[in-house]
Amino acid sequence: GASPPAAPSPSDLGRALAGMLARRRSTGDDALEDLSALLEATECDRLFGKTGDPHPQMPEMLGEVATALEKYAAPPKENGAGEHGSFEVAEKAAEVGLLFLKLLRKVEAAKNSPVCPEWRTGLRHLAGPVYVFAVTHSLEQPWTSPRSRDVAGQVLALLLQVTDCKSAAGFLRGEDEEEKGRFTVILGLLKPSLNKESWKNNPAVKHIFSWTLQQVTRPWLNQHLERILPPSLLISDDYQTENKILGVRCLHHIVLNVPVADLLQFNRAHVLYHALFNHLYTPEHQLIEAVLLCLLDLFPVLEKAQRWKGDGVLQLMLTHMEPEHRLLLRRTYARNLPAFVGRLGILSVRHWKRLERVIVGYLEVYDGPEEEARLKILETLKLLMQHTWPRVACRLVVLLKALLKLMCDVARDRSLTPEPVKNALLQEATGCLIVLDHCCRGQVKGLLARILLSCEDRKVVSCLREVCQGSEATRSLPPVAPGLCQRREWESCRCHRTEGET
């Protein structure tokens, strides 16, 4: 017959939340249980206020509690906890995630209630910490578990639903031009943990920053350039390869999504170039891959500032490629070499001697079943001959020997290389011979006619006959006699060629 207990008043609720906030570090589990019970017993109008009865301190208090919960579930400092510690963090995150789900459901109920006008204010204070928690624990990391990732994913989905956002990108930048996104708020929350002294205290902050940055594209990103560029440079300048790669990918995203004028302002593009160029001296193939891809997209920006840097990068690449014996690095360099030759165009004539040595050397070395390096080197050779065809005739003997040796080696290969890969190598080599013949005014056909009389390999004979009969590909090549515009471009290039190149 006793009357049910009355729901706590807003002032009592505020004191209770403040007490739990103070007890969080000493008795975290008990505080989580008490907070869960308190949220279940509290109606949404007690949390967000009734019409005509505002309680302005409650939204701020909820934001402080959300921030405390996010920090309580944060992973420890790098190398500060072993496997057992990571398991504890994942368990804490799952419990905190369930609390955030209850809190967001209260916001959703208040949103649909006509007597809770302060739900927008409360959501504004909650959204940032809840987002940081959800991203921290929804990515696959050492401090997460399948259960914690599932709960964090639910938290992020419910947060987007409550904020009427279709995606995380819409949540950060705003769903339309009139709506202001929350990217600035998130960067403000991350800023204290993204300086030189503190960014390694929380191993999750770099991943939160990187993932969040990737969601915001042009035209929204350039207005945040002053906030995102320093942390990206800081992460890329670390001694750990993992952090370097993460930072370079952040810089690449900035290069792709910030207007050229903003990158050129205050010499930012020049700073980016030097930060990336220094990474080319490291022997980590994944880092080299990320850096080369970023530099390829940065070169058009530098061209507009009349600071062409492609020559220096290609020269350093060739310096490293020539003696390199590690297969992963050889494949990485070879994979990106065609793009650099294509970007330089006729200017690649400055590097013909070194390119010739690299091409011949790489064509001689077996590259495993996929033959990625040799295929890319053949692509590079074809592009190089097309762009610098007046310089090809003097290299006819060297290139012809290298291509014929490759074709014979592939035809006699009895290794595990699949037949489609062998056929691709033979076709690419055939295409190079056709281009070489076009650049040398038919001299290749005359030399191959005598070889056909003594060659006994059926595959090689078929390829050589294709070269002798010509190909449709020759129609797209420049004429042997250059026109007026091509003459001027070629003469301009000759004036700037590297000393000693022939």
Coordinates of C-alpha atoms in Angstrom, one line a residue:
G1 CA 0.0 0.0 0.0
A2 CA 3.0 2.3 0.0
S3 CA 3.1 5.1 -2.6
P4 CA 5.7 4.7 -5.4
P5 CA 8.8 6.8 -5.0
A6 CA 8.7 10.2 -6.7
A7 CA 10.9 10.8 -9.7
P8 CA 14.0 13.0 -8.9
S9 CA 13.7 16.7 -9.4
P10 CA 16.0 18.4 -11.9
S11 CA 18.1 19.8 -9.1
D12 CA 18.4 16.4 -7.4
L13 CA 19.2 14.8 -10.7
G14 CA 22.0 17.4 -11.3
R15 CA 23.5 16.8 -7.8
A16 CA 23.3 13.0 -8.4
L17 CA 25.1 13.3 -11.8
A18 CA 27.7 15.6 -10.3
G19 CA 28.3 13.0 -7.5
M20 CA 28.7 10.2 -10.0
L21 CA 31.0 12.3 -12.1
A22 CA 33.3 12.8 -9.0
R23 CA 33.1 9.1 -8.2
R24 CA 33.8 7.9 -11.8
R25 CA 37.5 7.2 -11.4
S26 CA 37.4 5.6 -7.9
T27 CA 34.3 3.5 -8.3
G28 CA 33.6 3.4 -12.0
D29 CA 31.5 0.3 -12.1
D30 CA 29.2 1.3 -9.3
A31 CA 28.8 4.8 -10.8
L32 CA 27.8 3.2 -14.2
E33 CA 25.1 1.0 -12.5
D34 CA 23.8 4.0 -10.5
L35 CA 23.7 6.2 -13.6
S36 CA 21.9 3.5 -15.6
A37 CA 19.3 3.1 -12.9
L38 CA 18.9 6.9 -12.7
L39 CA 18.3 7.2 -16.4
E40 CA 15.7 4.5 -16.4
A41 CA 13.8 6.2 -13.6
T42 CA 14.0 9.7 -15.1
E43 CA 11.5 10.9 -17.6
C44 CA 12.7 13.0 -20.6
D45 CA 11.1 16.2 -19.3
R46 CA 13.2 15.9 -16.1
L47 CA 16.4 15.7 -18.2
F48 CA 15.5 18.5 -20.7
G49 CA 13.0 20.6 -18.9
K50 CA 9.3 21.4 -19.3
T51 CA 7.9 24.3 -21.2
G52 CA 8.0 27.4 -18.9
D53 CA 10.3 25.6 -16.4
P54 CA 13.8 25.7 -17.9
H55 CA 16.8 24.3 -16.1
P56 CA 19.7 25.7 -18.0
Q57 CA 22.3 23.7 -16.1
M58 CA 21.0 20.3 -17.0
P59 CA 22.2 20.2 -20.7
E60 CA 25.7 21.3 -19.6
M61 CA 25.7 18.6 -16.8
L62 CA 24.7 15.9 -19.3
G63 CA 27.5 17.0 -21.6
E64 CA 30.0 16.8 -18.7
V65 CA 28.7 13.3 -17.8
A66 CA 29.0 12.2 -21.5
T67 CA 32.6 13.5 -21.6
A68 CA 33.5 11.7 -18.4
L69 CA 32.0 8.5 -19.7
E70 CA 33.9 8.8 -23.0
K71 CA 37.2 9.3 -21.1
Y72 CA 36.4 6.4 -18.8
A73 CA 36.2 4.1 -21.7
A74 CA 39.2 5.5 -23.6
P75 CA 42.1 3.1 -24.2
P76 CA 45.2 3.5 -22.1
K77 CA 48.5 5.0 -23.2
E78 CA 50.4 3.1 -25.9
N79 CA 52.3 0.2 -24.5
G80 CA 50.6 0.9 -21.2
A81 CA 48.4 -2.2 -21.1
G82 CA 48.7 -5.7 -22.4
E83 CA 46.1 -8.1 -23.7
H84 CA 44.3 -8.2 -20.3
G85 CA 44.2 -4.4 -20.2
S86 CA 42.7 -4.2 -23.7
F87 CA 40.0 -6.7 -22.7
E88 CA 39.1 -4.5 -19.7
V89 CA 38.9 -1.5 -22.0
A90 CA 36.6 -3.3 -24.4
E91 CA 34.3 -4.4 -21.5
K92 CA 34.1 -0.9 -20.2
A93 CA 33.4 0.4 -23.6
A94 CA 30.5 -2.0 -24.0
E95 CA 28.9 -0.9 -20.7
V96 CA 29.4 2.8 -21.5
G97 CA 27.9 2.2 -24.9
L98 CA 24.8 0.8 -23.4
L99 CA 24.5 3.9 -21.2
F100 CA 24.8 6.1 -24.3
L101 CA 22.1 4.2 -26.0
K102 CA 19.8 4.8 -23.1
L103 CA 20.7 8.5 -23.0
L104 CA 20.1 8.9 -26.8
R105 CA 16.8 7.1 -26.5
K106 CA 15.8 9.7 -23.9
V107 CA 16.8 12.4 -26.4
E108 CA 14.7 10.8 -29.1
A109 CA 11.7 10.6 -26.7
A110 CA 12.2 14.3 -25.8
K111 CA 12.4 15.1 -29.5
N112 CA 9.0 13.6 -30.1
S113 CA 7.5 15.2 -27.0
P114 CA 5.9 18.7 -27.1
V115 CA 6.8 19.5 -23.5
C116 CA 10.6 19.1 -23.8
P117 CA 11.9 22.3 -25.6
E118 CA 15.5 21.9 -24.4
W119 CA 16.3 18.7 -26.1
R120 CA 18.2 20.5 -28.9
T121 CA 20.5 22.1 -26.3
G122 CA 21.0 18.8 -24.5
L123 CA 21.8 17.1 -27.8
R124 CA 24.3 19.8 -28.7
H125 CA 26.3 19.1 -25.6
L126 CA 26.0 15.3 -26.0
A127 CA 26.7 14.9 -29.7
G128 CA 30.5 15.5 -29.5
P129 CA 31.5 13.2 -26.7
V130 CA 29.1 10.5 -28.0
Y131 CA 30.6 10.7 -31.5
V132 CA 34.1 10.5 -30.2
F133 CA 33.2 7.4 -28.2
A134 CA 31.5 5.7 -31.1
V135 CA 34.4 6.2 -33.5
T136 CA 36.9 5.2 -30.9
H137 CA 35.3 1.8 -30.4
S138 CA 33.6 1.0 -33.7
L139 CA 37.0 0.7 -35.6
E140 CA 38.8 -2.6 -35.4
Q141 CA 41.7 -1.9 -33.0
P142 CA 43.6 -3.8 -30.3
W143 CA 41.4 -2.2 -27.5
T144 CA 38.1 -3.3 -29.1
S145 CA 36.2 -6.5 -29.2
P146 CA 33.3 -7.8 -31.4
R147 CA 30.8 -6.9 -28.6
S148 CA 32.3 -3.4 -28.0
R149 CA 32.4 -2.7 -31.8
D150 CA 28.8 -3.8 -32.2
V151 CA 27.6 -1.6 -29.3
A152 CA 29.6 1.4 -30.6
G153 CA 28.2 0.9 -34.0
Q154 CA 24.7 1.0 -32.6
V155 CA 25.5 4.2 -30.7
L156 CA 26.8 5.9 -33.9
A157 CA 23.7 4.8 -35.8
L158 CA 21.3 6.1 -33.1
L159 CA 23.2 9.4 -32.9
L160 CA 22.8 9.9 -36.6
Q161 CA 19.2 9.0 -36.4
V162 CA 18.6 11.5 -33.5
T163 CA 20.4 14.3 -35.3
D164 CA 18.5 13.6 -38.6
C165 CA 21.7 12.8 -40.5
K166 CA 22.0 10.2 -43.2
S167 CA 25.7 9.6 -42.7
A168 CA 28.7 10.5 -40.6
A169 CA 29.7 12.9 -43.3
G170 CA 26.4 14.7 -43.0
F171 CA 26.8 14.8 -39.3
L172 CA 30.2 16.5 -39.6
R173 CA 29.6 18.9 -42.4
G174 CA 25.8 19.4 -42.2
E175 CA 23.2 17.8 -44.4
D176 CA 22.6 21.0 -46.4
E177 CA 24.3 24.4 -47.0
E178 CA 22.2 26.2 -44.4
E179 CA 22.9 23.7 -41.6
K180 CA 26.2 24.0 -39.7
G181 CA 28.0 20.7 -39.2
R182 CA 29.8 19.5 -36.1
F183 CA 33.2 19.1 -37.5
T184 CA 34.5 22.2 -35.7
V185 CA 33.1 20.8 -32.4
I186 CA 34.8 17.4 -32.9
L187 CA 38.1 19.1 -33.8
G188 CA 37.8 21.2 -30.6
L189 CA 37.3 18.1 -28.5
L190 CA 40.3 16.4 -30.1
K191 CA 42.6 19.4 -30.1
P192 CA 43.9 19.0 -26.4
S193 CA 45.0 15.5 -27.3
L194 CA 46.6 16.4 -30.7
N195 CA 49.6 18.5 -29.7
K196 CA 53.2 17.4 -29.7
E197 CA 53.3 16.5 -26.0
S198 CA 50.0 14.6 -25.6
W199 CA 48.9 13.0 -28.8
K200 CA 50.4 9.6 -27.9
N201 CA 48.7 9.5 -24.5
N202 CA 45.6 8.2 -26.1
P203 CA 46.3 5.8 -29.0
A204 CA 42.8 6.2 -30.4
V205 CA 43.0 10.0 -31.0
K206 CA 45.0 9.7 -34.2
H207 CA 42.5 7.2 -35.7
I208 CA 39.5 9.3 -34.6
F209 CA 41.1 12.3 -36.3
S210 CA 42.1 10.4 -39.5
W211 CA 38.7 8.7 -39.9
T212 CA 36.8 12.0 -39.2
L213 CA 38.9 13.9 -41.6
Q214 CA 38.3 11.3 -44.4
Q215 CA 34.5 12.0 -44.1
V216 CA 34.7 15.7 -44.9
T217 CA 35.5 16.5 -48.5
R218 CA 35.4 19.6 -50.7
P219 CA 33.9 22.3 -50.6
W220 CA 33.6 22.0 -46.8
L221 CA 37.2 21.1 -45.9
N222 CA 39.1 24.2 -46.8
Q223 CA 37.5 26.3 -44.1
H224 CA 39.1 24.0 -41.5
L225 CA 42.6 23.9 -43.1
E226 CA 44.3 25.7 -40.2
R227 CA 42.9 23.1 -37.7
I228 CA 43.6 19.9 -39.7
L229 CA 47.0 20.6 -41.4
P230 CA 49.2 20.8 -38.2
P231 CA 47.9 17.5 -36.7
S232 CA 48.4 15.7 -40.0
L233 CA 52.0 16.9 -40.3
L234 CA 52.6 16.0 -36.7
I235 CA 51.4 12.4 -37.2
S236 CA 53.3 12.0 -40.4
D237 CA 56.5 13.2 -38.8
D238 CA 56.5 10.4 -36.2
Y239 CA 59.2 7.7 -36.0
Q240 CA 56.7 4.8 -36.2
T241 CA 55.9 3.7 -39.7
E242 CA 52.3 3.1 -38.9
N243 CA 51.9 6.7 -37.8
K244 CA 53.8 8.0 -40.8
I245 CA 51.4 6.2 -43.2
L246 CA 48.4 7.5 -41.3
G247 CA 49.7 11.0 -41.4
V248 CA 50.5 10.8 -45.1
R249 CA 47.0 9.6 -45.9
C250 CA 45.6 12.6 -44.0
L251 CA 47.8 14.9 -46.0
H252 CA 46.8 13.2 -49.3
H253 CA 43.1 13.7 -48.4
I254 CA 43.9 17.4 -47.8
V255 CA 45.6 17.8 -51.1
L256 CA 42.7 16.2 -52.9
N257 CA 40.0 18.2 -51.2
V258 CA 41.4 21.7 -50.6
P259 CA 41.5 24.2 -53.4
V260 CA 44.8 25.0 -55.0
A261 CA 44.7 28.6 -54.0
D262 CA 44.4 27.7 -50.3
L263 CA 47.3 25.2 -50.6
L264 CA 49.5 27.8 -52.3
Q265 CA 48.7 30.4 -49.7
F266 CA 51.4 30.8 -47.0
N267 CA 53.7 28.4 -48.9
R268 CA 51.7 25.4 -47.6
A269 CA 52.2 23.3 -50.8
H270 CA 56.0 23.8 -50.4
V271 CA 55.8 22.6 -46.8
L272 CA 53.8 19.6 -47.8
Y273 CA 56.3 18.7 -50.6
H274 CA 59.3 18.7 -48.2
A275 CA 57.4 16.7 -45.6
L276 CA 56.6 14.1 -48.1
F277 CA 59.9 14.1 -49.9
N278 CA 61.8 13.2 -46.7
H279 CA 59.9 10.0 -46.4
L280 CA 61.3 8.7 -49.7
Y281 CA 64.5 7.8 -47.9
T282 CA 62.8 5.2 -45.8
P283 CA 62.8 1.5 -46.9
E284 CA 59.2 0.8 -45.9
H285 CA 57.2 -0.1 -49.1
Q286 CA 53.8 0.8 -47.7
L287 CA 55.0 4.2 -46.7
I288 CA 56.7 4.7 -50.1
E289 CA 53.4 3.8 -51.8
A290 CA 51.4 6.3 -49.8
V291 CA 54.0 9.1 -50.3
L292 CA 54.3 8.6 -54.1
L293 CA 50.5 8.6 -54.6
C294 CA 50.3 11.8 -52.6
L295 CA 53.1 13.5 -54.5
L296 CA 51.5 12.7 -57.8
D297 CA 48.4 14.6 -56.8
L298 CA 50.5 17.4 -55.3
F299 CA 52.5 18.1 -58.5
P300 CA 49.7 19.9 -60.3
V301 CA 49.5 22.3 -57.3
L302 CA 53.2 22.9 -57.5
E303 CA 53.0 23.4 -61.3
K304 CA 50.7 26.3 -60.7
A305 CA 53.2 27.9 -58.4
Q306 CA 55.9 27.3 -61.0
R307 CA 57.8 25.1 -58.6
W308 CA 58.1 21.9 -60.5
K309 CA 59.4 19.1 -58.3
G310 CA 58.8 16.0 -60.4
D311 CA 62.4 15.8 -61.6
G312 CA 63.8 15.6 -58.1
V313 CA 61.3 12.8 -57.1
L314 CA 61.9 10.8 -60.2
Q315 CA 65.7 11.1 -59.9
L316 CA 65.5 9.9 -56.3
M317 CA 63.2 7.0 -57.2
L318 CA 65.6 5.9 -59.9
T319 CA 68.6 6.2 -57.5
H320 CA 66.8 3.8 -55.1
M321 CA 65.4 1.5 -57.8
E322 CA 68.7 0.7 -59.5
P323 CA 70.4 -1.2 -56.6
E324 CA 67.2 -2.3 -54.9
H325 CA 66.9 -6.1 -54.3
R326 CA 63.8 -6.3 -52.0
L327 CA 60.9 -7.5 -54.0
L328 CA 58.2 -5.5 -52.2
L329 CA 60.1 -2.3 -52.7
R330 CA 60.9 -3.1 -56.3
R331 CA 57.2 -3.7 -57.0
T332 CA 56.2 -0.5 -55.2
Y333 CA 58.6 1.6 -57.3
A334 CA 57.7 -0.1 -60.5
R335 CA 54.0 0.2 -59.8
N336 CA 54.3 4.0 -59.6
L337 CA 57.0 4.6 -62.2
P338 CA 54.6 4.8 -65.2
A339 CA 52.6 7.6 -63.5
F340 CA 55.7 9.7 -63.0
V341 CA 56.9 9.2 -66.5
G342 CA 53.4 10.1 -67.8
R343 CA 53.3 13.2 -65.5
L344 CA 56.7 14.4 -66.6
G345 CA 56.0 13.7 -70.3
I346 CA 58.7 14.9 -72.6
L347 CA 60.7 16.2 -69.6
S348 CA 61.5 12.6 -68.7
V349 CA 64.2 12.7 -71.5
R350 CA 66.4 14.2 -68.9
H351 CA 66.5 10.9 -67.1
W352 CA 66.9 8.5 -70.1
K353 CA 70.3 7.1 -69.1
R354 CA 69.2 6.1 -65.7
L355 CA 65.8 4.9 -66.9
E356 CA 67.4 2.7 -69.4
R357 CA 69.6 1.0 -66.8
V358 CA 66.6 0.5 -64.5
I359 CA 64.4 -0.8 -67.3
V360 CA 66.9 -3.3 -68.6
G361 CA 67.8 -4.4 -65.1
Y362 CA 64.2 -5.0 -64.0
L363 CA 63.3 -6.9 -67.2
E364 CA 66.0 -9.4 -66.4
V365 CA 64.8 -10.3 -62.9
Y366 CA 61.9 -12.8 -62.3
D367 CA 59.3 -11.1 -60.1
G368 CA 57.2 -14.0 -58.8
P369 CA 54.0 -15.5 -60.2
E370 CA 52.2 -12.2 -60.8
E371 CA 55.2 -10.5 -62.5
E372 CA 53.9 -7.1 -61.4
A373 CA 57.2 -5.3 -61.6
R374 CA 58.1 -6.5 -65.1
L375 CA 54.6 -5.7 -66.4
K376 CA 54.8 -2.1 -65.0
I377 CA 58.4 -1.7 -66.4
L378 CA 57.1 -2.6 -69.8
E379 CA 54.3 -0.1 -69.4
T380 CA 56.9 2.5 -68.4
L381 CA 59.1 1.7 -71.4
K382 CA 56.2 2.2 -73.8
L383 CA 55.2 5.5 -72.3
L384 CA 58.8 6.7 -72.3
M385 CA 59.3 5.9 -75.9
Q386 CA 56.1 7.6 -76.9
H387 CA 57.0 10.8 -75.0
T388 CA 60.7 10.9 -76.0
W389 CA 60.6 9.2 -79.4
P390 CA 63.4 11.3 -81.1
R391 CA 65.9 9.9 -78.5
V392 CA 64.9 6.2 -79.0
A393 CA 66.7 5.4 -82.2
C394 CA 70.2 5.6 -80.6
R395 CA 69.1 3.0 -78.0
L396 CA 67.7 0.5 -80.5
V397 CA 70.2 -2.2 -79.9
V398 CA 70.0 -2.1 -76.1
L399 CA 66.2 -2.1 -76.0
L400 CA 65.8 -4.7 -78.7
K401 CA 68.1 -7.1 -76.9
A402 CA 66.3 -6.6 -73.6
L403 CA 62.9 -7.2 -75.0
L404 CA 63.9 -10.2 -77.0
K405 CA 65.6 -11.8 -74.0
L406 CA 62.5 -11.2 -71.9
M407 CA 60.3 -12.9 -74.5
C408 CA 62.6 -15.9 -74.8
D409 CA 62.8 -16.2 -71.0
V410 CA 59.0 -16.0 -70.6
A411 CA 58.4 -18.5 -73.4
R412 CA 60.8 -21.0 -71.8
D413 CA 59.6 -20.4 -68.2
R414 CA 58.5 -23.6 -66.5
S415 CA 57.8 -22.1 -63.1
L416 CA 54.5 -21.5 -61.4
T417 CA 53.7 -18.3 -63.3
P418 CA 50.1 -18.6 -64.7
E419 CA 49.7 -18.7 -68.4
P420 CA 47.6 -15.5 -68.5
V421 CA 50.5 -13.7 -66.8
K422 CA 53.0 -15.1 -69.4
N423 CA 50.6 -14.0 -72.2
A424 CA 50.3 -10.5 -70.7
L425 CA 54.1 -10.2 -70.6
L426 CA 54.5 -11.3 -74.2
Q427 CA 51.7 -8.9 -75.3
E428 CA 53.3 -6.0 -73.5
A429 CA 56.7 -6.8 -74.9
T430 CA 55.2 -7.0 -78.4
G431 CA 53.6 -3.6 -78.0
C432 CA 57.0 -2.2 -76.9
L433 CA 58.6 -3.6 -80.0
I434 CA 55.9 -2.1 -82.2
V435 CA 56.5 1.3 -80.6
L436 CA 60.3 0.9 -80.9
D437 CA 59.9 0.0 -84.6
H438 CA 57.8 3.1 -85.2
C439 CA 60.3 5.3 -83.4
C440 CA 63.2 3.8 -85.4
R441 CA 61.5 4.1 -88.8
G442 CA 61.1 0.4 -89.4
Q443 CA 64.5 -0.8 -88.5
V444 CA 63.1 -3.3 -86.0
K445 CA 61.2 -5.1 -88.7
G446 CA 64.3 -5.5 -90.8
L447 CA 66.3 -7.0 -87.8
L448 CA 63.4 -9.3 -86.8
A449 CA 63.0 -10.7 -90.3
R450 CA 66.3 -12.5 -90.0
I451 CA 65.5 -13.7 -86.5
L452 CA 62.3 -15.3 -87.7
L453 CA 64.3 -17.7 -89.9
S454 CA 66.1 -19.3 -87.0
C455 CA 63.6 -19.0 -84.1
E456 CA 61.9 -22.2 -83.1
D457 CA 59.7 -21.1 -80.3
R458 CA 56.1 -20.9 -81.5
K459 CA 55.0 -18.2 -79.0
V460 CA 58.0 -15.9 -79.8
V461 CA 57.5 -16.4 -83.5
S462 CA 53.9 -15.4 -83.2
C463 CA 54.8 -12.2 -81.4
L464 CA 57.6 -11.3 -83.8
R465 CA 55.3 -11.8 -86.8
E466 CA 52.8 -9.4 -85.1
V467 CA 55.5 -6.8 -84.9
C468 CA 56.5 -7.3 -88.5
Q469 CA 52.9 -7.0 -89.7
G470 CA 52.4 -3.8 -87.7
S471 CA 49.7 -2.9 -85.2
E472 CA 46.8 -0.6 -84.8
A473 CA 48.6 1.0 -81.9
T474 CA 51.0 2.8 -84.2
R475 CA 48.2 5.0 -85.5
S476 CA 48.1 6.8 -82.1
L477 CA 51.8 7.6 -82.0
P478 CA 53.3 10.9 -83.1
P479 CA 54.7 11.2 -86.6
V480 CA 58.4 10.7 -87.1
A481 CA 58.7 14.2 -88.5
P482 CA 57.6 16.6 -85.8
G483 CA 55.3 19.5 -86.5
L484 CA 56.0 23.1 -85.6
C485 CA 54.5 22.9 -82.0
Q486 CA 56.3 19.6 -81.3
R487 CA 59.6 21.1 -82.5
R488 CA 59.3 24.1 -80.1
E489 CA 58.4 21.8 -77.2
W490 CA 61.4 19.6 -78.0
E491 CA 63.8 22.5 -78.4
S492 CA 62.6 23.9 -75.1
C493 CA 63.2 20.6 -73.4
R494 CA 66.7 20.3 -74.9
C495 CA 67.7 23.6 -73.3
H496 CA 67.0 22.2 -69.8
R497 CA 68.2 18.7 -70.1
T498 CA 70.5 17.2 -67.4
E499 CA 74.2 17.5 -68.2
G500 CA 75.6 14.2 -69.6
E501 CA 72.2 12.9 -70.9
T502 CA 72.3 11.8 -74.6

